[in-house]
mmCIF file of C-alpha atoms in Angstrom:
data_model
loop_
_atom_site.group_PDB
_atom_site.id
_atom_site.type_symbol
_atom_site.label_atom_id
_atom_site.label_comp_id
_atom_site.label_asym_id
_atom_site.label_seq_id
_atom_site.Cartn_x
_atom_site.Cartn_y
_atom_site.Cartn_z
ATOM 1 C CA MET A 284 -64.855 -39.759 -43.452
ATOM 2 C CA GLY A 285 -67.432 -38.113 -45.691
ATOM 3 C CA PRO A 286 -70.383 -36.248 -44.163
ATOM 4 C CA SER A 287 -72.067 -37.401 -40.955
ATOM 5 C CA LYS A 288 -74.985 -39.817 -41.238
ATOM 6 C CA PRO A 289 -77.464 -37.380 -39.602
ATOM 7 C CA ALA A 290 -76.505 -34.785 -42.230
ATOM 8 C CA LEU A 291 -77.157 -37.232 -45.057
ATOM 9 C CA GLU A 292 -80.465 -38.262 -43.523
ATOM 10 C CA ALA A 293 -81.489 -34.602 -43.190
ATOM 11 C CA ILE A 294 -80.708 -34.032 -46.872
ATOM 12 C CA ARG A 295 -82.841 -37.003 -47.875
ATOM 13 C CA ARG A 296 -85.788 -35.751 -45.803
ATOM 14 C CA SER A 297 -85.479 -32.273 -47.336
ATOM 15 C CA LEU A 298 -85.893 -33.697 -50.839
ATOM 16 C CA GLU A 299 -89.578 -34.292 -50.139
ATOM 17 C CA THR A 300 -90.197 -30.540 -50.064
ATOM 18 C CA LEU A 301 -87.997 -29.353 -52.930
ATOM 19 C CA HIS A 302 -91.056 -27.776 -54.529
ATOM 20 C CA LEU A 303 -90.937 -25.124 -51.783
ATOM 21 C CA TYR A 304 -88.585 -22.162 -51.804
ATOM 22 C CA PRO A 305 -86.055 -22.159 -48.927
ATOM 23 C CA ASN A 306 -86.268 -19.511 -46.199
ATOM 24 C CA GLY A 307 -82.867 -17.910 -46.719
ATOM 25 C CA GLY A 308 -81.144 -19.879 -43.983
ATOM 26 C CA LEU A 309 -83.402 -18.653 -41.172
ATOM 27 C CA ASP A 310 -83.700 -22.083 -39.550
ATOM 28 C CA LEU A 311 -79.927 -22.495 -39.482
ATOM 29 C CA ARG A 312 -79.453 -18.948 -38.214
ATOM 30 C CA LYS A 313 -81.733 -19.702 -35.255
ATOM 31 C CA VAL A 314 -79.811 -22.863 -34.408
ATOM 32 C CA LEU A 315 -76.464 -21.077 -34.674
ATOM 33 C CA ALA A 316 -77.745 -18.218 -32.499
ATOM 34 C CA ARG A 317 -78.607 -20.704 -29.751
ATOM 35 C CA GLU A 318 -75.375 -22.636 -30.186
ATOM 36 C CA PHE A 319 -73.156 -19.553 -29.881
ATOM 37 C CA ASP A 320 -75.352 -17.482 -27.544
ATOM 38 C CA VAL A 321 -76.015 -14.559 -29.891
ATOM 39 C CA LYS A 322 -79.115 -13.043 -31.460
ATOM 40 C CA VAL A 323 -80.458 -14.243 -34.805
ATOM 41 C CA GLU A 324 -79.787 -10.719 -36.049
ATOM 42 C CA ASN A 325 -76.070 -11.381 -35.523
ATOM 43 C CA VAL A 326 -76.000 -14.437 -37.811
ATOM 44 C CA ILE A 327 -75.977 -14.923 -41.567
ATOM 45 C CA ALA A 328 -75.972 -18.135 -43.628
ATOM 46 C CA GLY A 329 -74.891 -18.529 -47.225
ATOM 47 C CA SER A 330 -73.510 -20.774 -49.954
ATOM 48 C CA GLY A 331 -70.259 -21.517 -48.173
ATOM 49 C CA SER A 332 -68.262 -18.847 -46.382
ATOM 50 C CA GLU A 333 -67.134 -17.620 -49.821
ATOM 51 C CA GLY A 334 -70.741 -16.804 -50.687
ATOM 52 C CA ILE A 335 -70.919 -14.549 -47.635
ATOM 53 C CA MET A 336 -67.491 -13.133 -48.465
ATOM 54 C CA ALA A 337 -68.805 -12.132 -51.883
ATOM 55 C CA GLY A 338 -71.672 -10.320 -50.163
ATOM 56 C CA ILE A 339 -69.228 -8.402 -47.979
ATOM 57 C CA ILE A 340 -67.327 -7.255 -51.062
ATOM 58 C CA ARG A 341 -70.556 -6.094 -52.734
ATOM 59 C CA ALA A 342 -72.010 -4.420 -49.666
ATOM 60 C CA PHE A 343 -69.098 -2.476 -48.251
ATOM 61 C CA LEU A 344 -66.426 -1.724 -50.865
ATOM 62 C CA CYS A 345 -66.657 1.563 -52.747
ATOM 63 C CA ASP A 346 -64.482 2.650 -55.657
ATOM 64 C CA ASP A 347 -61.876 4.532 -53.600
ATOM 65 C CA ASP A 348 -61.616 1.915 -50.848
ATOM 66 C CA GLU A 349 -58.675 -0.403 -50.380
ATOM 67 C CA VAL A 350 -58.289 -3.988 -49.196
ATOM 68 C CA LEU A 351 -55.376 -5.009 -47.000
ATOM 69 C CA THR A 352 -54.137 -8.543 -46.297
ATOM 70 C CA THR A 353 -51.067 -10.768 -46.467
ATOM 71 C CA ASP A 354 -49.187 -11.993 -49.505
ATOM 72 C CA ALA A 355 -50.530 -15.296 -50.837
ATOM 73 C CA ALA A 356 -53.832 -15.008 -48.985
ATOM 74 C CA PHE A 357 -56.644 -17.521 -49.507
ATOM 75 C CA ILE A 358 -57.170 -17.522 -53.257
ATOM 76 C CA GLY A 359 -60.959 -17.298 -52.989
ATOM 77 C CA PHE A 360 -60.642 -13.961 -51.222
ATOM 78 C CA GLN A 361 -58.018 -12.774 -53.700
ATOM 79 C CA VAL A 362 -60.364 -13.441 -56.620
ATOM 80 C CA LEU A 363 -63.382 -11.790 -54.978
ATOM 81 C CA ALA A 364 -61.517 -8.695 -53.790
ATOM 82 C CA ARG A 365 -59.655 -8.131 -57.061
ATOM 83 C CA SER A 366 -62.878 -8.552 -59.052
ATOM 84 C CA ARG A 367 -64.248 -5.408 -57.382
ATOM 85 C CA GLY A 368 -61.501 -3.343 -59.018
ATOM 86 C CA VAL A 369 -60.353 -1.600 -55.833
ATOM 87 C CA ARG A 370 -56.743 -1.347 -54.726
ATOM 88 C CA TYR A 371 -55.511 -4.616 -53.227
ATOM 89 C CA ARG A 372 -52.487 -4.273 -50.937
ATOM 90 C CA THR A 373 -50.472 -6.919 -49.114
ATOM 91 C CA VAL A 374 -47.510 -7.377 -46.787
ATOM 92 C CA PRO A 375 -45.160 -10.386 -46.783
ATOM 93 C CA TYR A 376 -45.424 -13.295 -44.382
ATOM 94 C CA ARG A 377 -43.099 -13.405 -41.397
ATOM 95 C CA ASP A 378 -41.906 -16.991 -41.028
ATOM 96 C CA TRP A 379 -45.093 -18.146 -42.808
ATOM 97 C CA HIS A 380 -47.280 -16.261 -40.293
ATOM 98 C CA TYR A 381 -49.330 -13.100 -40.681
ATOM 99 C CA ASP A 382 -47.106 -10.118 -39.905
ATOM 100 C CA LEU A 383 -49.748 -8.222 -37.932
ATOM 101 C CA PRO A 384 -47.466 -5.305 -36.906
ATOM 102 C CA ALA A 385 -46.609 -4.755 -40.586
ATOM 103 C CA LEU A 386 -50.294 -4.918 -41.533
ATOM 104 C CA ALA A 387 -51.164 -2.403 -38.828
ATOM 105 C CA ALA A 388 -48.502 -0.031 -40.167
ATOM 106 C CA GLU A 389 -50.053 -0.198 -43.664
ATOM 107 C CA ILE A 390 -53.550 0.932 -42.624
ATOM 108 C CA ASN A 391 -54.378 4.264 -44.252
ATOM 109 C CA ALA A 392 -57.354 6.568 -44.779
ATOM 110 C CA ASN A 393 -58.656 4.416 -47.662
ATOM 111 C CA THR A 394 -58.378 1.032 -45.968
ATOM 112 C CA LYS A 395 -61.884 -0.437 -45.735
ATOM 113 C CA ILE A 396 -61.418 -4.213 -45.326
ATOM 114 C CA ILE A 397 -58.635 -6.192 -43.661
ATOM 115 C CA TYR A 398 -58.739 -9.917 -44.361
ATOM 116 C CA LEU A 399 -57.274 -12.328 -41.803
ATOM 117 C CA ALA A 400 -57.596 -16.117 -42.017
ATOM 118 C CA ASN A 401 -56.957 -17.913 -38.737
ATOM 119 C CA PRO A 402 -55.861 -20.716 -39.125
ATOM 120 C CA ASN A 403 -54.464 -19.459 -42.385
ATOM 121 C CA ASN A 404 -55.000 -21.077 -45.758
ATOM 122 C CA PRO A 405 -52.599 -22.121 -47.293
ATOM 123 C CA THR A 406 -49.899 -22.049 -44.584
ATOM 124 C CA GLY A 407 -51.873 -23.636 -41.709
ATOM 125 C CA THR A 408 -50.371 -21.173 -39.218
ATOM 126 C CA ILE A 409 -52.224 -19.105 -36.604
ATOM 127 C CA PHE A 410 -51.762 -15.764 -34.906
ATOM 128 C CA THR A 411 -52.233 -15.659 -31.141
ATOM 129 C CA LYS A 412 -54.564 -13.823 -28.773
ATOM 130 C CA GLN A 413 -51.796 -11.454 -27.752
ATOM 131 C CA GLU A 414 -50.863 -10.720 -31.378
ATOM 132 C CA PHE A 415 -54.461 -10.008 -32.343
ATOM 133 C CA ASP A 416 -55.043 -7.800 -29.285
ATOM 134 C CA ALA A 417 -51.984 -5.714 -30.125
ATOM 135 C CA PHE A 418 -53.013 -5.480 -33.774
ATOM 136 C CA TYR A 419 -56.596 -4.472 -33.030
ATOM 137 C CA GLN A 420 -55.455 -1.411 -31.087
ATOM 138 C CA HIS A 421 -54.306 0.076 -34.421
ATOM 139 C CA VAL A 422 -57.503 -0.613 -36.407
ATOM 140 C CA PRO A 423 -59.934 2.330 -36.780
ATOM 141 C CA ASP A 424 -63.621 1.662 -36.130
ATOM 142 C CA ARG A 425 -64.443 2.414 -39.783
ATOM 143 C CA VAL A 426 -62.310 -0.533 -40.994
ATOM 144 C CA LEU A 427 -63.954 -3.955 -41.313
ATOM 145 C CA ILE A 428 -61.947 -6.988 -40.255
ATOM 146 C CA ILE A 429 -62.922 -10.254 -41.916
ATOM 147 C CA LEU A 430 -61.827 -13.104 -39.647
ATOM 148 C CA ASP A 431 -62.005 -16.175 -41.849
ATOM 149 C CA GLU A 432 -62.200 -19.108 -39.441
ATOM 150 C CA ALA A 433 -62.979 -21.894 -41.898
ATOM 151 C CA TYR A 434 -60.600 -24.181 -39.985
ATOM 152 C CA PHE A 435 -61.304 -22.941 -36.456
ATOM 153 C CA GLU A 436 -62.514 -26.335 -35.143
ATOM 154 C CA TYR A 437 -59.001 -27.710 -35.595
ATOM 155 C CA ALA A 438 -57.444 -24.900 -33.525
ATOM 156 C CA GLN A 439 -60.149 -24.029 -31.009
ATOM 157 C CA ASP A 440 -58.639 -26.058 -28.143
ATOM 158 C CA ASN A 441 -55.312 -24.244 -28.454
ATOM 159 C CA PRO A 442 -55.208 -21.704 -25.572
ATOM 160 C CA ARG A 443 -53.166 -19.350 -27.767
ATOM 161 C CA TYR A 444 -55.833 -19.290 -30.484
ATOM 162 C CA PRO A 445 -58.130 -16.213 -30.492
ATOM 163 C CA ASP A 446 -61.589 -17.649 -31.190
ATOM 164 C CA SER A 447 -63.271 -14.532 -32.583
ATOM 165 C CA MET A 448 -66.542 -15.312 -30.817
ATOM 166 C CA HIS A 449 -64.706 -13.988 -27.769
ATOM 167 C CA TYR A 450 -63.871 -10.800 -29.711
ATOM 168 C CA ARG A 451 -67.289 -9.438 -30.480
ATOM 169 C CA TYR A 452 -66.103 -6.118 -31.804
ATOM 170 C CA ASP A 453 -68.521 -4.097 -33.904
ATOM 171 C CA ASN A 454 -66.171 -4.012 -36.905
ATOM 172 C CA VAL A 455 -65.301 -7.733 -36.942
ATOM 173 C CA ILE A 456 -67.071 -10.209 -39.243
ATOM 174 C CA THR A 457 -66.474 -13.882 -38.447
ATOM 175 C CA LEU A 458 -66.823 -16.419 -41.264
ATOM 176 C CA ARG A 459 -67.095 -20.184 -40.765
ATOM 177 C CA THR A 460 -68.093 -23.159 -42.858
ATOM 178 C CA PHE A 461 -69.434 -26.698 -42.870
ATOM 179 C CA SER A 462 -67.101 -27.583 -45.765
ATOM 180 C CA LYS A 463 -64.099 -28.663 -43.713
ATOM 181 C CA ILE A 464 -64.479 -30.699 -40.548
ATOM 182 C CA TYR A 465 -68.171 -31.463 -41.221
ATOM 183 C CA GLY A 466 -67.444 -32.847 -44.691
ATOM 184 C CA LEU A 467 -70.160 -30.851 -46.483
ATOM 185 C CA ALA A 468 -68.063 -29.085 -49.126
ATOM 186 C CA GLY A 469 -70.384 -30.200 -51.924
ATOM 187 C CA ALA A 470 -73.458 -28.839 -50.153
ATOM 188 C CA ARG A 471 -72.041 -25.266 -50.081
ATOM 189 C CA ILE A 472 -73.139 -24.119 -46.649
ATOM 190 C CA GLY A 473 -71.390 -21.519 -44.499
ATOM 191 C CA TYR A 474 -72.228 -18.924 -41.887
ATOM 192 C CA GLY A 475 -71.028 -15.722 -40.296
ATOM 193 C CA PHE A 476 -71.360 -13.606 -37.158
ATOM 194 C CA ALA A 477 -71.247 -9.818 -36.899
ATOM 195 C CA HIS A 478 -72.918 -6.754 -35.426
ATOM 196 C CA GLU A 479 -76.596 -6.714 -36.375
ATOM 197 C CA GLU A 480 -76.140 -3.567 -38.489
ATOM 198 C CA LEU A 481 -73.491 -5.306 -40.605
ATOM 199 C CA ILE A 482 -75.664 -8.412 -40.949
ATOM 200 C CA ALA A 483 -78.669 -6.291 -41.936
ATOM 201 C CA ASN A 484 -76.664 -4.733 -44.755
ATOM 202 C CA LEU A 485 -75.359 -8.119 -45.896
ATOM 203 C CA LEU A 486 -78.915 -9.447 -46.037
ATOM 204 C CA LYS A 487 -79.777 -6.633 -48.467
ATOM 205 C CA VAL A 488 -77.312 -7.936 -51.063
ATOM 206 C CA LYS A 489 -77.524 -11.692 -50.377
ATOM 207 C CA LEU A 490 -79.331 -13.857 -52.899
ATOM 208 C CA PRO A 491 -82.861 -14.166 -51.456
ATOM 209 C CA PHE A 492 -83.140 -17.976 -51.377
ATOM 210 C CA GLU A 493 -79.552 -18.774 -50.414
ATOM 211 C CA PRO A 494 -78.628 -21.322 -49.018
ATOM 212 C CA SER A 495 -80.582 -24.216 -50.511
ATOM 213 C CA ALA A 496 -83.002 -26.201 -48.359
ATOM 214 C CA PRO A 497 -80.901 -29.431 -48.469
ATOM 215 C CA ALA A 498 -77.750 -27.499 -47.557
ATOM 216 C CA GLN A 499 -79.461 -25.806 -44.617
ATOM 217 C CA ALA A 500 -80.866 -29.114 -43.374
ATOM 218 C CA ALA A 501 -77.439 -30.739 -43.612
ATOM 219 C CA GLY A 502 -75.820 -27.900 -41.687
ATOM 220 C CA ILE A 503 -78.333 -28.085 -38.833
ATOM 221 C CA ALA A 504 -77.938 -31.851 -38.528
ATOM 222 C CA ALA A 505 -74.146 -31.739 -38.747
ATOM 223 C CA LEU A 506 -73.958 -29.105 -36.033
ATOM 224 C CA GLY A 507 -75.667 -31.501 -33.644
ATOM 225 C CA ASP A 508 -73.452 -34.480 -34.439
ATOM 226 C CA LYS A 509 -70.774 -33.927 -31.782
ATOM 227 C CA GLU A 510 -69.536 -37.520 -31.944
ATOM 228 C CA PHE A 511 -68.701 -37.114 -35.635
ATOM 229 C CA LEU A 512 -66.880 -33.864 -34.855
ATOM 230 C CA HIS A 513 -64.700 -35.551 -32.239
ATOM 231 C CA ARG A 514 -63.861 -38.498 -34.504
ATOM 232 C CA SER A 515 -62.919 -36.084 -37.293
ATOM 233 C CA LEU A 516 -60.612 -34.168 -34.963
ATOM 234 C CA GLU A 517 -58.906 -37.366 -33.785
ATOM 235 C CA LEU A 518 -58.385 -38.607 -37.336
ATOM 236 C CA ASN A 519 -56.983 -35.278 -38.459
ATOM 237 C CA ALA A 520 -54.601 -34.951 -35.503
ATOM 238 C CA ARG A 521 -53.269 -38.430 -36.206
ATOM 239 C CA GLY A 522 -52.843 -37.620 -39.890
ATOM 240 C CA ILE A 523 -51.060 -34.333 -39.251
ATOM 241 C CA ARG A 524 -48.560 -36.029 -36.931
ATOM 242 C CA TYR A 525 -47.949 -38.913 -39.320
ATOM 243 C CA LEU A 526 -47.529 -36.824 -42.487
ATOM 244 C CA THR A 527 -45.394 -34.180 -40.778
ATOM 245 C CA GLU A 528 -42.850 -36.688 -39.474
ATOM 246 C CA ALA A 529 -42.835 -38.731 -42.677
ATOM 247 C CA PHE A 530 -42.188 -35.713 -44.922
ATOM 248 C CA ARG A 531 -39.549 -34.263 -42.610
ATOM 249 C CA LYS A 532 -37.697 -37.585 -42.627
ATOM 250 C CA MET A 533 -37.539 -37.174 -46.396
ATOM 251 C CA GLY A 534 -35.834 -33.806 -45.912
ATOM 252 C CA ILE A 535 -38.894 -31.770 -46.933
ATOM 253 C CA ALA A 536 -39.603 -28.487 -45.140
ATOM 254 C CA VAL A 537 -43.053 -28.802 -43.525
ATOM 255 C CA ILE A 538 -44.791 -25.793 -41.957
ATOM 256 C CA ASP A 539 -46.367 -26.562 -38.569
ATOM 257 C CA SER A 540 -50.124 -26.703 -39.191
ATOM 258 C CA HIS A 541 -53.209 -25.993 -37.091
ATOM 259 C CA ALA A 542 -55.622 -27.027 -39.864
ATOM 260 C CA ASN A 543 -56.377 -30.208 -41.836
ATOM 261 C CA PHE A 544 -53.533 -29.829 -44.307
ATOM 262 C CA LEU A 545 -49.784 -29.305 -44.436
ATOM 263 C CA MET A 546 -47.873 -26.828 -46.543
ATOM 264 C CA LEU A 547 -44.610 -28.076 -48.003
ATOM 265 C CA ALA A 548 -41.955 -25.484 -48.874
ATOM 266 C CA LEU A 549 -39.843 -26.905 -51.697
ATOM 267 C CA GLU A 550 -36.528 -25.696 -53.076
ATOM 268 C CA ASN A 551 -38.059 -23.995 -56.112
ATOM 269 C CA ALA A 552 -41.098 -23.891 -58.391
ATOM 270 C CA GLY A 553 -39.638 -26.529 -60.689
ATOM 271 C CA GLN A 554 -39.333 -29.059 -57.871
ATOM 272 C CA ALA A 555 -42.860 -28.278 -56.661
ATOM 273 C CA ASN A 556 -44.284 -28.819 -60.148
ATOM 274 C CA ARG A 557 -42.343 -32.052 -60.608
ATOM 275 C CA ILE A 558 -43.597 -33.473 -57.317
ATOM 276 C CA PHE A 559 -47.169 -32.479 -58.144
ATOM 277 C CA GLU A 560 -47.006 -34.178 -61.548
ATOM 278 C CA ASP A 561 -45.265 -37.291 -60.214
ATOM 279 C CA LEU A 562 -47.832 -37.694 -57.440
ATOM 280 C CA LEU A 563 -50.652 -37.201 -59.924
ATOM 281 C CA LYS A 564 -49.327 -40.102 -62.007
ATOM 282 C CA GLN A 565 -49.563 -42.257 -58.877
ATOM 283 C CA GLY A 566 -53.145 -41.228 -58.189
ATOM 284 C CA VAL A 567 -52.351 -38.756 -55.406
ATOM 285 C CA ILE A 568 -53.662 -35.206 -55.821
ATOM 286 C CA VAL A 569 -52.095 -32.344 -53.885
ATOM 287 C CA ARG A 570 -52.586 -28.596 -54.349
ATOM 288 C CA PRO A 571 -49.941 -26.516 -56.168
ATOM 289 C CA LEU A 572 -49.888 -23.035 -54.663
ATOM 290 C CA ALA A 573 -48.576 -20.963 -57.556
ATOM 291 C CA ALA A 574 -52.030 -19.398 -58.005
ATOM 292 C CA PHE A 575 -51.946 -18.298 -54.360
ATOM 293 C CA GLY A 576 -48.573 -16.633 -54.960
ATOM 294 C CA LEU A 577 -46.342 -19.432 -53.606
ATOM 295 C CA PRO A 578 -44.933 -21.236 -56.679
ATOM 296 C CA ASN A 579 -42.433 -23.265 -54.635
ATOM 297 C CA CYS A 580 -45.075 -24.680 -52.262
ATOM 298 C CA LEU A 581 -47.591 -27.519 -52.185
ATOM 299 C CA ARG A 582 -50.558 -28.059 -49.878
ATOM 300 C CA VAL A 583 -51.330 -31.623 -48.769
ATOM 301 C CA SER A 584 -54.641 -32.397 -47.084
ATOM 302 C CA THR A 585 -54.961 -35.147 -44.493
ATOM 303 C CA GLY A 586 -57.107 -38.152 -45.304
ATOM 304 C CA THR A 587 -57.934 -41.507 -43.796
ATOM 305 C CA ASP A 588 -55.061 -43.539 -42.339
ATOM 306 C CA GLU A 589 -54.939 -45.590 -45.536
ATOM 307 C CA GLU A 590 -54.952 -42.509 -47.779
ATOM 308 C CA ASN A 591 -52.163 -40.943 -45.747
ATOM 309 C CA GLN A 592 -50.086 -44.113 -46.126
ATOM 310 C CA ILE A 593 -50.650 -44.087 -49.896
ATOM 311 C CA CYS A 594 -49.522 -40.452 -50.050
ATOM 312 C CA VAL A 595 -46.339 -41.150 -48.074
ATOM 313 C CA ALA A 596 -45.544 -44.215 -50.188
ATOM 314 C CA ALA A 597 -45.953 -42.129 -53.337
ATOM 315 C CA MET A 598 -43.677 -39.424 -51.958
ATOM 316 C CA ARG A 599 -41.040 -42.033 -51.124
ATOM 317 C CA GLU A 600 -41.046 -43.051 -54.798
ATOM 318 C CA ILE A 601 -40.052 -39.461 -55.569
ATOM 319 C CA PHE A 602 -37.525 -39.198 -52.704
ATOM 320 C CA PRO A 603 -35.811 -42.630 -52.711
ATOM 321 C CA GLU A 604 -32.738 -41.089 -51.113
ATOM 322 C CA ALA A 605 -34.682 -40.821 -47.823
ATOM 323 C CA LEU A 606 -33.131 -43.772 -45.994
ATOM 324 C CA VAL A 607 -35.047 -43.382 -42.732
ATOM 325 C CA ALA A 608 -38.256 -45.394 -42.869
ATOM 326 C CA ALA A 609 -41.466 -43.401 -42.567
ATOM 327 C CA PRO A 610 -43.625 -44.306 -39.553
ATOM 328 C CA THR A 611 -46.720 -46.404 -39.937
ATOM 329 C CA ALA A 612 -50.026 -44.535 -39.879
ATOM 330 C CA ASN A 613 -50.931 -45.823 -36.415
ATOM 331 C CA GLU A 614 -47.487 -45.357 -34.884
ATOM 332 C CA GLU A 615 -47.401 -42.924 -31.974
ATOM 333 C CA ILE A 616 -45.388 -39.838 -32.940
#
């Protein structure tokens, strides 16, 4: 769908004042504080949620600290955490979900940051309120929990989903973004919520004029475009249903997703690579997940109804043995 029209209009208006330095996201922070009923001191804005994530790594990790997360975590976090040179520890997935009891058991005296993405990238799975509550009981106050909620809009209506704005613990940092459902990935605009002391320390290491003025303007306008948000959610839900059933009818293992993509678990890395290359030749780009740590998996984002149909048609060229016809994009599933 691209970005919302109000966001584009806000960017165009901001171009008239590009000779002025931006104010470090203060305008957006004020709007977010009102929207989520917190103080401005509890909000930070940056160049995408990864920009804020980089600040967390710089501000809080010391040489003897350790990072704890799951295997095949979001690759952006993997790169940032490993670049700091501290020990990076993981536990395996349990049925493609975070194994929170196993993570809790691995916390030690050197654990400083625990990274949790909910919904998770690249699996699309979530952990529940009950699972998070049980896990949190084992986390010392000195340990920071990064709750990466880049895809939270897609899961927020699920009563089992623990929206972290309802878990305002002093050692929890929530990260969100305008890159996904708001269609502003190219603008690089994200935000976070945390205790004011944590935010104050993040502001000390953040680049002083981040985010840019056009990005901030786009974020403010997009946040107010509720109609666009609802249309995006409807389109995505339709795409998830359509792609899931179509791929499963081809005999492909599809992980149930609460985001705007599906993860396909193939037989082996060779099959995953072959499908990626064959789709690429047909003009369809999917994401190989070997760099994440899942060489036998692919991630497929939803698109428009037409794009989803093109993707399924391309997959059927690769899996001609699938005799059951895939549903049409508008068919009720």
